[in-house]
XYZ file of C-alpha atoms in Angstrom:
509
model
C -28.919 16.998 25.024
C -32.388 14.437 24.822
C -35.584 16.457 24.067
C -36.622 16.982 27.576
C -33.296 18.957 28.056
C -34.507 20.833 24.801
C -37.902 21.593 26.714
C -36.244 23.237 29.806
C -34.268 25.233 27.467
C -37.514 26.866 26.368
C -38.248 28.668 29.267
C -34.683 30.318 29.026
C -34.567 31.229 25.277
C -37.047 31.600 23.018
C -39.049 28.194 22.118
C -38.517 28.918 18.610
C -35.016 29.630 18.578
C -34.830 26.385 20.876
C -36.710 24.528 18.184
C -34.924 25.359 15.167
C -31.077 24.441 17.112
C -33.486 20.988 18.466
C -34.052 20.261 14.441
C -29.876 21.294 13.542
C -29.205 18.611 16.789
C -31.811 15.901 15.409
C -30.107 15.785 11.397
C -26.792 15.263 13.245
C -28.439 12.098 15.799
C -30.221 11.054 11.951
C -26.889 10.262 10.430
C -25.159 8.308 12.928
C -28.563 6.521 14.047
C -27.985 5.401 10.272
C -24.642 4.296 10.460
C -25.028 2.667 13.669
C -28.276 0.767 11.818
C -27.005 0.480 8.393
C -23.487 -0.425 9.484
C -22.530 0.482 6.213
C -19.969 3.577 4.704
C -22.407 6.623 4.063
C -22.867 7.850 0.401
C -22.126 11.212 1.391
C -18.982 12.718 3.462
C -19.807 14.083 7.008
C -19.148 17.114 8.084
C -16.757 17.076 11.279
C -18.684 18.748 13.753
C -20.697 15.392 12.758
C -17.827 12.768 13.217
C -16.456 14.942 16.466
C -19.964 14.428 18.031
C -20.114 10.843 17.505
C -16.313 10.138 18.757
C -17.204 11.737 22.036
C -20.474 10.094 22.664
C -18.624 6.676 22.167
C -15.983 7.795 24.252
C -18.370 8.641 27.327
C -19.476 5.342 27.033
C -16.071 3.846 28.189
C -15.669 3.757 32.084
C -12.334 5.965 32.477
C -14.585 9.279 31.363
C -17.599 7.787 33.785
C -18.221 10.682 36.372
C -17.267 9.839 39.613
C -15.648 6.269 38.266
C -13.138 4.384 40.531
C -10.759 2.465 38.926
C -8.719 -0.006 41.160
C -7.437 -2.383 38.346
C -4.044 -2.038 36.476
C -5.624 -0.555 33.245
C -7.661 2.158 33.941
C -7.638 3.967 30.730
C -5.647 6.790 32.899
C -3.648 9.317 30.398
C -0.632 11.604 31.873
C -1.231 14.206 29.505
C -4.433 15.976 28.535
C -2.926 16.653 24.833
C -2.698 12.878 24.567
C -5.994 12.493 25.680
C -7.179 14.761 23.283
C -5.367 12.871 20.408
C -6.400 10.078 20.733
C -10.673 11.567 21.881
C -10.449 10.229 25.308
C -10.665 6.323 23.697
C -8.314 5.219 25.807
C -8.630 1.388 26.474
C -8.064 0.268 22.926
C -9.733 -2.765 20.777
C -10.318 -6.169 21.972
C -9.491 -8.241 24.897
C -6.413 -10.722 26.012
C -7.974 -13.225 24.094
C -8.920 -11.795 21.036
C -8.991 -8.214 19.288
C -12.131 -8.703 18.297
C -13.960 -8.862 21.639
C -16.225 -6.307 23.506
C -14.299 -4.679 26.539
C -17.145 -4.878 29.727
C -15.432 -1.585 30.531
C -15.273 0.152 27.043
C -18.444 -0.415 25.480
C -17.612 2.836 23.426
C -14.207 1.655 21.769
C -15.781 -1.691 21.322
C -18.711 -0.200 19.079
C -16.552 2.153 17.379
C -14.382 -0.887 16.461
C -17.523 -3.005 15.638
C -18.560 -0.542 13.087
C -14.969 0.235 11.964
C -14.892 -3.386 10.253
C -18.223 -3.168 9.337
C -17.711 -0.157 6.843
C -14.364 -1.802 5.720
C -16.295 -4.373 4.758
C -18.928 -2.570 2.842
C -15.998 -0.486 1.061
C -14.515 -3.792 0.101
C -17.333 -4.902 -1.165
C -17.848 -1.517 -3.261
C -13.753 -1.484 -4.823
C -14.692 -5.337 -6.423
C -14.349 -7.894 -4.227
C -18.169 -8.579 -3.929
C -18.412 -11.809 -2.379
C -16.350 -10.925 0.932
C -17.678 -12.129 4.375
C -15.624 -11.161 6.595
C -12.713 -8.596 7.655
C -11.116 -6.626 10.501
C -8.803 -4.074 10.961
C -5.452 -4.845 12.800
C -3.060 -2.398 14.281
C 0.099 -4.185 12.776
C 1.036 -3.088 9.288
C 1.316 -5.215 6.458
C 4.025 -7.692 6.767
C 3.049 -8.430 10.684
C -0.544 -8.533 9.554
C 0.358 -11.156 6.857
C 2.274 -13.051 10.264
C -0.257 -12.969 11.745
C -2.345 -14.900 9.086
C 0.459 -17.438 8.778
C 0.258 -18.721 12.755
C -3.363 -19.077 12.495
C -3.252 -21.549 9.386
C -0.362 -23.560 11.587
C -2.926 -24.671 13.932
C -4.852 -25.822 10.800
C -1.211 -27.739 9.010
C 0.441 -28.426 11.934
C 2.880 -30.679 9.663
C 3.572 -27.750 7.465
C 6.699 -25.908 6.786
C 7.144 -24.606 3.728
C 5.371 -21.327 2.072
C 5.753 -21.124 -1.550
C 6.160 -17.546 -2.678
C 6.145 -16.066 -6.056
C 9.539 -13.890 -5.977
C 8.639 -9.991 -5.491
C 11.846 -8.157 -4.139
C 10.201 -6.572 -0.881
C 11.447 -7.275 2.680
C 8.817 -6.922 5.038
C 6.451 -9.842 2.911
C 9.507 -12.200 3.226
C 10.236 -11.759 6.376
C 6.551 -11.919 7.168
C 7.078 -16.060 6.279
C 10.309 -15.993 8.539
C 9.108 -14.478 11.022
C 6.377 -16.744 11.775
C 9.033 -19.513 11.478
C 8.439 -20.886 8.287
C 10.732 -21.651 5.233
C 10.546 -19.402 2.240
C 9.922 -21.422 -1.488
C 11.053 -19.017 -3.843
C 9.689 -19.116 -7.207
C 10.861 -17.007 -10.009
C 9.379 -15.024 -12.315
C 9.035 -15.448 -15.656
C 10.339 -12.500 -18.562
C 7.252 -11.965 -20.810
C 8.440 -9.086 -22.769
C 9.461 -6.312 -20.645
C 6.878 -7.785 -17.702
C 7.628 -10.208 -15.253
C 5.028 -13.004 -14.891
C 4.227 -15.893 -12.210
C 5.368 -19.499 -13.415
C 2.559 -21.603 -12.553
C 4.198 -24.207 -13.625
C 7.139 -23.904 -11.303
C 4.725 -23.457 -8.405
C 2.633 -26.717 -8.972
C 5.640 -28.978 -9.856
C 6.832 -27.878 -6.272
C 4.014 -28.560 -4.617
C 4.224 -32.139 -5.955
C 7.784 -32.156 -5.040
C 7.381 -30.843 -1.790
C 4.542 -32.606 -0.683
C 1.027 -30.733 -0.516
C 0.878 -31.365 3.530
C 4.100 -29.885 4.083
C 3.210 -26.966 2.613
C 1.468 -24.289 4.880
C 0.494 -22.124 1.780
C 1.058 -20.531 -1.661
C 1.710 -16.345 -0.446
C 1.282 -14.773 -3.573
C 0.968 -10.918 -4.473
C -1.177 -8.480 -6.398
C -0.089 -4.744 -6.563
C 3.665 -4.729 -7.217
C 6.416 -2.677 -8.626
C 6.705 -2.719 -12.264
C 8.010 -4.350 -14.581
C 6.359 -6.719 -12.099
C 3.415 -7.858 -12.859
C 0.198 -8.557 -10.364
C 0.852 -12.691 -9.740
C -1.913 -14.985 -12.084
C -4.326 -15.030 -8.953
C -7.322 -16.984 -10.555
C -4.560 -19.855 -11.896
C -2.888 -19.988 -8.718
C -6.612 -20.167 -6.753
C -6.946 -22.843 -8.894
C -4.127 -24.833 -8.465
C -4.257 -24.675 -4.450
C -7.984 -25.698 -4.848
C -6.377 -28.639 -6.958
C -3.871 -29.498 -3.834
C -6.214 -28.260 -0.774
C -3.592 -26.123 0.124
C -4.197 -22.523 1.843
C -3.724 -19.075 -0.528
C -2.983 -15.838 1.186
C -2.955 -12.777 -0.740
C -0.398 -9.917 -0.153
C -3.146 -7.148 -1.266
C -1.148 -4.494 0.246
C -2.141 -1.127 -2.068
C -4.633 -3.283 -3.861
C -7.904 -1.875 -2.503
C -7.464 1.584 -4.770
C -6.840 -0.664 -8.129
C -10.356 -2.514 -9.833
C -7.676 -4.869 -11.421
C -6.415 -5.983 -7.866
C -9.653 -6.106 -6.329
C -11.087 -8.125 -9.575
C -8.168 -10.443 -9.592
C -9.333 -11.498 -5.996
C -12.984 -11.402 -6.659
C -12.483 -13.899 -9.608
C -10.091 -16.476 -8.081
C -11.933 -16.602 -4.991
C -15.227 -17.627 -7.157
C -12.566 -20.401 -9.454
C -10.130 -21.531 -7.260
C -9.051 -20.837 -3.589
C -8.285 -17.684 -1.320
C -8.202 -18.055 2.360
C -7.376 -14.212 3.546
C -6.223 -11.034 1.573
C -4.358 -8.613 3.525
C -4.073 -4.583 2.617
C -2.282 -1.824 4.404
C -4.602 0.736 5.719
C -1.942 3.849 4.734
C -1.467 3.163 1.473
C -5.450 2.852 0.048
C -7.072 5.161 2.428
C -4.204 7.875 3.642
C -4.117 7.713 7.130
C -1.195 7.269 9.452
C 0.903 4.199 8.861
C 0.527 1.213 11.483
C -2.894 -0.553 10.077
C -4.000 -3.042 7.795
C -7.215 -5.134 7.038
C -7.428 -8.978 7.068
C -10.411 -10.058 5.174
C -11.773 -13.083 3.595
C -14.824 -15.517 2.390
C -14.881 -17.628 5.207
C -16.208 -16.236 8.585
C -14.342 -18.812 10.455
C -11.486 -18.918 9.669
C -10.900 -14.830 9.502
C -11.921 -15.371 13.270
C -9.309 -17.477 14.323
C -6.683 -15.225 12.690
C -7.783 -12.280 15.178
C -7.922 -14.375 18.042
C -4.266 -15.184 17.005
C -3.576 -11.544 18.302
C -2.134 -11.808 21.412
C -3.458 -9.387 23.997
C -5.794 -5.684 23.432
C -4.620 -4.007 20.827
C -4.508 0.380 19.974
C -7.616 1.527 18.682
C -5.745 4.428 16.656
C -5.842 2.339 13.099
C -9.589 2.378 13.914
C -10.141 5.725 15.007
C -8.289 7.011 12.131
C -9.950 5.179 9.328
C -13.502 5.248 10.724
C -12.709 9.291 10.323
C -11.616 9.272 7.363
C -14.554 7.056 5.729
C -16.763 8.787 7.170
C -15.347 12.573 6.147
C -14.969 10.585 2.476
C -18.047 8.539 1.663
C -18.484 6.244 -0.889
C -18.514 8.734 -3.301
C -15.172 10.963 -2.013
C -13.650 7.410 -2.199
C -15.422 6.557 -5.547
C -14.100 10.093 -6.663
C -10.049 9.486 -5.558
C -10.092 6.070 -7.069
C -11.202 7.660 -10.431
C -8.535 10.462 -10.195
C -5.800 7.776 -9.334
C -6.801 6.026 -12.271
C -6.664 9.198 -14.476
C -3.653 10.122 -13.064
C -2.147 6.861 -13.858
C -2.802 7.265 -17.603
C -1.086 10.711 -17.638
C 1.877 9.828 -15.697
C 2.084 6.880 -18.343
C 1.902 9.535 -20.683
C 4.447 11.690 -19.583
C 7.073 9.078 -19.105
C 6.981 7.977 -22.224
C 7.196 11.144 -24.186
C 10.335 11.977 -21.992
C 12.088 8.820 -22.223
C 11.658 8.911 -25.356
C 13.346 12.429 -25.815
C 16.281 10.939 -24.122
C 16.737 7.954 -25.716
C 15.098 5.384 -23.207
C 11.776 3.753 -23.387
C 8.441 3.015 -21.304
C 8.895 -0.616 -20.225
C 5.758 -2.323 -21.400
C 4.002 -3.776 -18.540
C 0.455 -3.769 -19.323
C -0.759 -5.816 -16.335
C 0.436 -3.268 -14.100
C -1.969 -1.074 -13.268
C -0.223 1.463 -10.812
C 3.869 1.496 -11.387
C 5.574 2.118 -14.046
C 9.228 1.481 -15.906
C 11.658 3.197 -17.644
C 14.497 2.238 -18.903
C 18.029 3.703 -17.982
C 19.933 1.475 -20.444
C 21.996 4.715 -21.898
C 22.911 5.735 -18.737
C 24.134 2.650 -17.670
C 26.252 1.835 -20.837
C 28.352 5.652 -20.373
C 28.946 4.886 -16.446
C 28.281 2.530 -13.892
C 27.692 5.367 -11.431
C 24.908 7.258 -13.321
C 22.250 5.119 -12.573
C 22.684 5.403 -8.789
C 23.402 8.685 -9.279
C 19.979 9.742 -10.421
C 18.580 8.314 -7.333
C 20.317 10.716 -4.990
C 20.134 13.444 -7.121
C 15.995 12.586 -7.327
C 16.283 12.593 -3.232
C 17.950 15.689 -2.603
C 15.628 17.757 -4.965
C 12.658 16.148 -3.118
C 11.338 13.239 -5.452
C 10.247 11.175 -3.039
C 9.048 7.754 -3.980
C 10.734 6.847 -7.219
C 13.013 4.207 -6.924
C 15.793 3.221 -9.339
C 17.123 -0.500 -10.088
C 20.578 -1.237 -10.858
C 21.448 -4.325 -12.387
C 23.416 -7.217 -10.218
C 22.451 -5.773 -6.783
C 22.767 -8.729 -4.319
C 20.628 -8.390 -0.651
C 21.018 -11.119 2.011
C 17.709 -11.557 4.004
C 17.834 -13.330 7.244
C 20.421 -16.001 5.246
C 18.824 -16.064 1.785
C 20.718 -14.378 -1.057
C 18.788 -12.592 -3.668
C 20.562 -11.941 -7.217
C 19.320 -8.658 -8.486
C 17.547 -7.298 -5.785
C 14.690 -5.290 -6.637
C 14.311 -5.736 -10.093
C 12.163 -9.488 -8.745
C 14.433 -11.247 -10.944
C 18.484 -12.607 -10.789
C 19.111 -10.342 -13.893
C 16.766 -8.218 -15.268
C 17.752 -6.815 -19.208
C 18.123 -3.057 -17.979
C 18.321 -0.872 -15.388
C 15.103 1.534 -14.551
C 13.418 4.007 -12.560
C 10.070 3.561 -11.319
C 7.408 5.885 -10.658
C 3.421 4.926 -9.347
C 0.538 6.457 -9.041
C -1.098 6.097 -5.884
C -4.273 7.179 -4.290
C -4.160 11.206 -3.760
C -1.479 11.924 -6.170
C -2.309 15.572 -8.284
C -1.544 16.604 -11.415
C 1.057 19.204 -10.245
C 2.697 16.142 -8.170
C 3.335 14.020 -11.843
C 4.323 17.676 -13.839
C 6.688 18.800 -10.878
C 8.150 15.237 -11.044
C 8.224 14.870 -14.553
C 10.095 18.495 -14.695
C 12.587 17.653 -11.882
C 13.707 14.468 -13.641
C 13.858 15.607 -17.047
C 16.773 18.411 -15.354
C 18.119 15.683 -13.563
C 18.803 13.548 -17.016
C 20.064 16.394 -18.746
C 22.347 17.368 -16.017
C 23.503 13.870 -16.412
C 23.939 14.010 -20.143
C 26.216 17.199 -20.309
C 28.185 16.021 -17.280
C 28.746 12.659 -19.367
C 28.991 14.359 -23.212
C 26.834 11.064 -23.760
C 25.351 12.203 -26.800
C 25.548 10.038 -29.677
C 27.847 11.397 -32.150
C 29.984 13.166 -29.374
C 30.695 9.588 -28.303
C 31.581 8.283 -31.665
C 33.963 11.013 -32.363
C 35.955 11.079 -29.199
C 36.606 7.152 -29.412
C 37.562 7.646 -33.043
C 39.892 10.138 -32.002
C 41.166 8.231 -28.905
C 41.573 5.441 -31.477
C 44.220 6.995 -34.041
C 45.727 9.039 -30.764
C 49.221 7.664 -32.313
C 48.844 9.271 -35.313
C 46.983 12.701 -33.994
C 48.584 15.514 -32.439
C 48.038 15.097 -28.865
C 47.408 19.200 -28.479
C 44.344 18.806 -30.475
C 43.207 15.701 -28.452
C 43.389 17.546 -25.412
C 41.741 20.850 -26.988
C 39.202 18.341 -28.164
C 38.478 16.960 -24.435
C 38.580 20.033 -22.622
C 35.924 21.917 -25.271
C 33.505 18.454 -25.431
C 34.008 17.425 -21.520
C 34.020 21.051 -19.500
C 30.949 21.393 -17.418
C 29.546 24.366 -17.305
C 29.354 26.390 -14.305
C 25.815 27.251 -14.304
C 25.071 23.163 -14.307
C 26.792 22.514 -10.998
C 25.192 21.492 -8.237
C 22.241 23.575 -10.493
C 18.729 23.103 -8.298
C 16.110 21.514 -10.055
């Protein structure tokens, strides 16, 4: 209600009752009249009677909830079902226009503010996780991979003569098929072993370049947050070297907005070398429903002509989701889960290694990881082939979701190209391993609850295997001088070192 509402109401109620809920109304109308003038992330979360009163004062500013509106065209807004309508707060004509998602709708002035101010907090929270010197960004309703497509057609128009994307290896589908997608052949480099941690050869990427040609090639796509024993690619070099060449650099940020090493890696080889666009997913740095990610960059331009690539209006969910959720966290409920990620990271480091160590494996050392880690499986893998793979579906069925484990000599074909060792980012990587990350939102009960249900998983392992050192060494001794032992106490001797117990099977962890 406006304040001459508020003065009727005083000749029906009490004036000073009428004032006091007048003054509750006006702190609510304070904070968005300083978002909508600030355009910036609030320091302070908002309640959600707050955020609920701002989505539906947008929302009667789009013509499907004007009273008494007649709508003759073919997009109307009109919703069959009033739970969907509710869903979604009435904003029912999406982002953008045919011609680019970045363009007011004449009939949904509403959903074209709340998408206006959408990229202008992203922005500002950019700006806040390291990557000061950021001009420009949007959010797009395509995850990752199509997002990074997306950024691809728009530098074609730019390198029409182009074909070839040179891509640091990292063993992850949807970024590969993000190149072949937008019909462009895939360069792959790979990685260098430095230690346990897999490193980008620079040189390998500028002799190609040269060898290639530097107008035939659209752009280096390289990668920051990764899978260990991966390492985040040498982003200020590699700026550097397409600066060197003039060719384009496109960053596959996709959980780096949650690490200060990601974010810094950017920041610095934007100010040294060359990045055109970073893309992030929306679902893995702010926890909202996947489907979203955020195209940014340091030149205005051309971040412009990569949303007018977009073909068509686009859902405004992405956008309706993380405005939400930035404004229910603030900078400093966002300051406050990057911090605990970060913690978190140090004790899940810490907890791996004490328990690989206990069962005679090891931390990988990857120090320029800064949210996955390694460990190895080597022991495992020497008993049986099977084990390996065999702690990954034991992990799944006792609800560990998220660690992955790498077998050596996996082979994946990808729309016709053949990778050797497929996941490890390498054509033979010196051990099997299970990873484990710590992402934005994970609690200390998730790492103890994981770190207890794979510690039962490897000892489950162990007694079904009798892979214990000396056990080992005595039964192949024995099988060794079987000609010469009685084959009674052979058997006695396998039956009493290779029974399972019965409490161990199928035991729930």
């Amino acid at each position: 209600m406006n304040t001459e509402n508020f003065s009727l109401c005083e000749k029906i109620v009490s004036p000073s009752y009428i004032r006091q809920g007048l003054q509750a109304h006006r702190t609510h109308e304070h904070l968005i009249r300083l978002l909508i003038e600030k355009g910036k992330c609030p320091e302070d979360e908002w309640d959600e009677n707050t955020i609920e009163l701002f989505l539906h004062e947008l929302a009667i500013m789009d013509s499907n909830n004007f009273l008494g509106n007649c709508g003759v065209g073919e997009r109307e807004g009109r919703v069959a079902s009033s739970l969907v309508a509710r869903r979604h707060y009435r904003l029912m004509h999406g982002i953008g226009r045919s011609g680019d998602i970045a363009a007011i709708q004449p009939k949904a002035a509403g959903s074209s503010l709340l998408n206006k101010i959408t990229n202008s907090l992203m922005l500002d929270i950019l700006r806040i996780a390291g990557v000061r010197s950021v001009s420009s960004c949007f959010v797009v309703p395509m995850a990752t991979g199509m997002s990074l497509t997306l950024c691809f057609l728009a530098l074609r128009h730019r390198r029409p003569k182009a074909k070839f994307i040179i891509w640091p290896r990292i063993d992850q589908k949807s970024c590969f098929k993000s190149m072949i997608t937008a019909g462009f052949e895939p360069v792959v480099i790979e990685n260098l072993l430095e230690g346990d941690e897999l490193r980008t050869d620079l040189q390998s990427v500028e002799s190609k370049i040269e060898q290639l040609g530097a107008e035939n090639v659209l752009c280096v796509h390289s990668t920051t947050s990764c899978f260990a024993p991966r390492a985040p690619d040498r982003l200020e070099e590699l700026a550097q070297i397409c600066a060197k060449y003039d060719v384009p650099h496109i960053v596959n940020n996709a959980y780096g907005v949650q690490l200060s090493k990601c974010m810094h890696l950017i920041q610095q080889a934007a100010r040294v070398g060359r990045i055109d666009a970073f893309v992030q997913s929306l679902d893995k740095n702010f926890m909202v429903p996947v489907g979203g990610a955020i195209v940014a960059g340091f030149d205005d331009i051309f971040i412009q002509e990569i949303s007018k690539m977009y073909p068509g209006r686009a859902s405004a969910s992405p956008s309706v989701d993380t405005l939400i959720t930035l404004l229910s966290l603030g900078v400093n409920g966002y300051k406050r889960l990057l911090k605990e990620r970060k913690e978190m990271f140090s004790y899940l480091s810490s907890e791996i290694k004490k328990l690989s160590e206990a069962h005679g494996e090891r931390l990988l050392e990857t120090p320029n990881n800064p949210v996955s880690l390694a460990m190895s499986l080597t022991r495992f893998h020497e008993r049986s082939d099977r084990a390996v793979t065999q702690l990954g579906s034991m992990l799944f069925t006792r609800l560990v979701s998220g660690a992955r484990v790498v077998p050596v000599g996996t082979k994946q074909d990808i729309n016709g190209y053949t990778f050797q060792g497929f996941m490890s980012h390498t054509n033979c990587y010196q051990c099997p391993y299970l990873n484990a990350a710590s992402a934005i939102g994970i609690k200390k009960q998730d790492v103890d609850l994981f770190i207890k249900k794979l510690d039962k998983c490897l000892k489950i392992l162990l007694k079904e295997k009798v892979i214990s050192g000396a056990e080992m060494e005595t039964g192949t001794a024995m099988l060794e001088k079987s000609s010469d032992t009685d084959m009674g106490q052979l058997s006695e001797f396998v039956q009493n070192n290779l029974k399972i117990g019965a409490d161990m099977v199928n035991q729930p962890v």
